[in-house]
XYZ file of N, CA and C in Angstrom:
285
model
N 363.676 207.027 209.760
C 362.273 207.080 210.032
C 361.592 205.748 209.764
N 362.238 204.553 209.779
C 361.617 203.286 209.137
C 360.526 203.017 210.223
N 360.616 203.129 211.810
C 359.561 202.273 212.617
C 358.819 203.527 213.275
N 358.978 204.741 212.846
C 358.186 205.825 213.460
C 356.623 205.878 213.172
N 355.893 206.189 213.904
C 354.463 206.081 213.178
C 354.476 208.229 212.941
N 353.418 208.115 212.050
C 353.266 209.525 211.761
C 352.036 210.295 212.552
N 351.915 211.392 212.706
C 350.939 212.189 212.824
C 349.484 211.311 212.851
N 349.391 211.127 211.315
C 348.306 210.886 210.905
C 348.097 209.270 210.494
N 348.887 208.849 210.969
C 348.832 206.988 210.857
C 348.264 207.101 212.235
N 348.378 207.935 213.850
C 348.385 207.790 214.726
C 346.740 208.683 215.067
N 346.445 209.666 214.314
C 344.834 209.787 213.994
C 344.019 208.906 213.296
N 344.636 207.998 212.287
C 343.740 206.686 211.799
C 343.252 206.087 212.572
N 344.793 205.628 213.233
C 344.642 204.506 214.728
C 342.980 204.641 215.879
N 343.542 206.236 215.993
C 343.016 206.806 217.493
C 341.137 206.639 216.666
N 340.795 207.464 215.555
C 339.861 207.177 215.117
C 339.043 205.971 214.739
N 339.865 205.097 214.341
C 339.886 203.405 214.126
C 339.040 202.590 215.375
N 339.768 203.346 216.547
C 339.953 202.920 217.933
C 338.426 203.527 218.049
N 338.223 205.285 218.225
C 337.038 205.370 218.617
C 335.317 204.596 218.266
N 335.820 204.084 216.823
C 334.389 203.492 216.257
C 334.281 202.298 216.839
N 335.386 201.719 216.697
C 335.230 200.574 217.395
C 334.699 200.724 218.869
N 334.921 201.361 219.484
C 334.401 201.764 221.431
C 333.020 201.686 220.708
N 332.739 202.851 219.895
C 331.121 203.242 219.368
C 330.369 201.783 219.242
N 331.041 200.951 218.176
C 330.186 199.690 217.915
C 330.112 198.867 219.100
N 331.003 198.751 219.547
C 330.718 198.062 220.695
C 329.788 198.456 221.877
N 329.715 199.788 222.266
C 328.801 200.487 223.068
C 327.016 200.173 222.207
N 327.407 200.056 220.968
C 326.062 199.515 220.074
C 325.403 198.702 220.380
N 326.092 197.668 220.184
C 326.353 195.976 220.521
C 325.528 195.481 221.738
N 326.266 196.391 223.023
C 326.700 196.249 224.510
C 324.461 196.710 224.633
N 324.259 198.160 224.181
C 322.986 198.364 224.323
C 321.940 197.603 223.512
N 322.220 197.175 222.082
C 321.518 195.938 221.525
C 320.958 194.765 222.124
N 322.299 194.355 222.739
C 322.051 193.059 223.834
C 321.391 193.580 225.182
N 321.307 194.934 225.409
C 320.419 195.320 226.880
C 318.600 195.030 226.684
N 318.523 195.853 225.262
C 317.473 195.643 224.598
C 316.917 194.369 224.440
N 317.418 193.521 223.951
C 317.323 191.801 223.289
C 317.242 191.375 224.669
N 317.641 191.442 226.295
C 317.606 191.054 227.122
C 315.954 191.294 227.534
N 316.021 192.858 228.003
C 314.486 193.516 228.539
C 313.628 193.134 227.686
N 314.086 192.848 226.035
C 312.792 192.323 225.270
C 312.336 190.438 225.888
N 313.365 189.573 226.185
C 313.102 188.472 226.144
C 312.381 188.400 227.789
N 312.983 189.310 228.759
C 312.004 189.366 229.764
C 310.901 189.454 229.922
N 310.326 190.698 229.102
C 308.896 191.141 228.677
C 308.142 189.862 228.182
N 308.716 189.248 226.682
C 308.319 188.074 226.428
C 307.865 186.581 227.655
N 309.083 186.626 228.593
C 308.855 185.279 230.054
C 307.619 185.766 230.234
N 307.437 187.202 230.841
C 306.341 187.808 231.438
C 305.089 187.689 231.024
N 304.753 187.802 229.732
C 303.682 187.773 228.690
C 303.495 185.983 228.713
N 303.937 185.497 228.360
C 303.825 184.316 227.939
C 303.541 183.349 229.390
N 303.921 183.552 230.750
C 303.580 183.569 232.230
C 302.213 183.857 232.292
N 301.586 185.148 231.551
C 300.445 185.609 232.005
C 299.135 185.149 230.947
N 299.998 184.694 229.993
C 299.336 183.922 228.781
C 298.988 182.553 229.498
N 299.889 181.880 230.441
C 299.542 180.581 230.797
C 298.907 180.641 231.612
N 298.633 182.046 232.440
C 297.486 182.392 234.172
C 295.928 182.449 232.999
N 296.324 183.062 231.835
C 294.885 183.313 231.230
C 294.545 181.806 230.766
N 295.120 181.151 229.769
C 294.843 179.640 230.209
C 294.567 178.442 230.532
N 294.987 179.098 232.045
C 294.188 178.171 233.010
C 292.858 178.506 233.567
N 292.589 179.594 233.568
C 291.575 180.419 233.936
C 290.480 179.792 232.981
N 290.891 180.069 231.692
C 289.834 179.505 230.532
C 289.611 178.263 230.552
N 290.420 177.489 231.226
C 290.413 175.807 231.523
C 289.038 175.539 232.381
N 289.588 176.193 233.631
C 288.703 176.274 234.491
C 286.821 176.704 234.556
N 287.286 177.975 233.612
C 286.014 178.071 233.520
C 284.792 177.224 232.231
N 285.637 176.929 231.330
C 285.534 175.774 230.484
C 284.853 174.733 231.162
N 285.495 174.381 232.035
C 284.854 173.081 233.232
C 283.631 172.942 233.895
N 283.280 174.311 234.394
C 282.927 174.864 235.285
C 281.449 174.750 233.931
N 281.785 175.352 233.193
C 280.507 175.119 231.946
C 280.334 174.072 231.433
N 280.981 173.242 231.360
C 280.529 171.677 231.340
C 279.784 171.260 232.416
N 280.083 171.519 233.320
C 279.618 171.079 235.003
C 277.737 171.855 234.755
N 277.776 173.070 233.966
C 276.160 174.020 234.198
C 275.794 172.988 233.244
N 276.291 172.875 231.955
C 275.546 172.101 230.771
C 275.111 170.356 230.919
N 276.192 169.848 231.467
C 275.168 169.012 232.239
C 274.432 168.768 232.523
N 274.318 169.708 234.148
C 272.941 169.833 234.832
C 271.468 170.256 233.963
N 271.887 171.571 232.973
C 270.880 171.516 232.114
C 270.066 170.556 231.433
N 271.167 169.699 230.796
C 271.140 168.440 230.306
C 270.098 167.951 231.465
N 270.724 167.403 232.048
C 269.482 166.597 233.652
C 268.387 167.178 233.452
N 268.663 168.336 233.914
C 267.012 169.409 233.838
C 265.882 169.332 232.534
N 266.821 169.121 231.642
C 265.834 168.915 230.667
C 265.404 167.447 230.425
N 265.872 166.544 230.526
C 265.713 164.893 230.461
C 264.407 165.055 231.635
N 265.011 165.420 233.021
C 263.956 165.207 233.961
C 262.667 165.793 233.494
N 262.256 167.228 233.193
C 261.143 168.004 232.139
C 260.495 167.153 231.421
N 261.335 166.868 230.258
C 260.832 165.565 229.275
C 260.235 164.615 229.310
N 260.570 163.995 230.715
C 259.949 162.674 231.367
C 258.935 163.109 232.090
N 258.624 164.150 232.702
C 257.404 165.074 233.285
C 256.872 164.815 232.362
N 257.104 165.846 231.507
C 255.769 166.047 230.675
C 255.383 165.190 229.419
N 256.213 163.987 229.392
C 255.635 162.734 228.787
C 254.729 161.847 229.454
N 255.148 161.795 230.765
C 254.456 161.257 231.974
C 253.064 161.719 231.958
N 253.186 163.275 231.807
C 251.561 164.327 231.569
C 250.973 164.000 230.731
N 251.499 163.959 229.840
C 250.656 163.399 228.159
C 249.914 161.833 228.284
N 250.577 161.006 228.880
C 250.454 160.076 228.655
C 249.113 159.714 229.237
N 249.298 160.393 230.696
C 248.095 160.475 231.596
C 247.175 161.089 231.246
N 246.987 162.010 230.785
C 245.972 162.665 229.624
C 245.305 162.002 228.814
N 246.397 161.221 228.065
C 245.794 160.417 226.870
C 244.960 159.049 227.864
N 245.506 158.704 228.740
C 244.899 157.566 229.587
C 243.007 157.726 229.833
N 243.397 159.348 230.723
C 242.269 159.858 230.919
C 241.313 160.032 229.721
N 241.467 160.555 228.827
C 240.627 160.896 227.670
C 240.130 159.743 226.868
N 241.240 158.421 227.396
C 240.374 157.259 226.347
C 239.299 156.574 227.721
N 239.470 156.697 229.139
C 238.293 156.304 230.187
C 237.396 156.927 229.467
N 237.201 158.506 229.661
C 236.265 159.630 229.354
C 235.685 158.877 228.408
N 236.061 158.694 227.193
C 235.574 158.001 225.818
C 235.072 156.642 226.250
């Protein structure tokens, strides 16, 4: 009986054998997971760079209004310093 395997050396084996299939079937769905997760992540981080640019844009776009405000109010300013001034012109004739 020196090279015979037994009964139950040959249920170790077979059992040995099944966990191993198991871990690996583990493994095999771990890495399916870790895949669909890093996709999700491209995806997100894609739509992170559409949001962005968007905020870039409109960022700009509000520099471009604040500006003009800017203008609008300089031009106002010079109005109605212009008004005053003429006022004060008038009021020292009057006098």
């Amino acid at each position: 009986m020196g090279g015979e395997t037994t009964p139950s050396a040959v249920a170790i084996e077979a059992s040995e054998l099944a966990s191993s299939r198991s871990d690996a079937v583990q493994v095999t769905q771990v890495a399916a997971d870790l895949n669909s997760d890093t996709a999700e992540l491209g995806s997100c981080s894609a739509e992170l760079g559409s949001d962005t640019a968007e905020l870039g844009s409109d960022s700009t776009q509000l520099g471009i209004e604040n500006a003009r405000l800017d203008s609008n109010c300089t031009v106002l300013a010079r109005q109605d310093c212009e008004k005053s001034q003429a006022t004060f012109r008038t009021t020292e004739v009057l006098n």
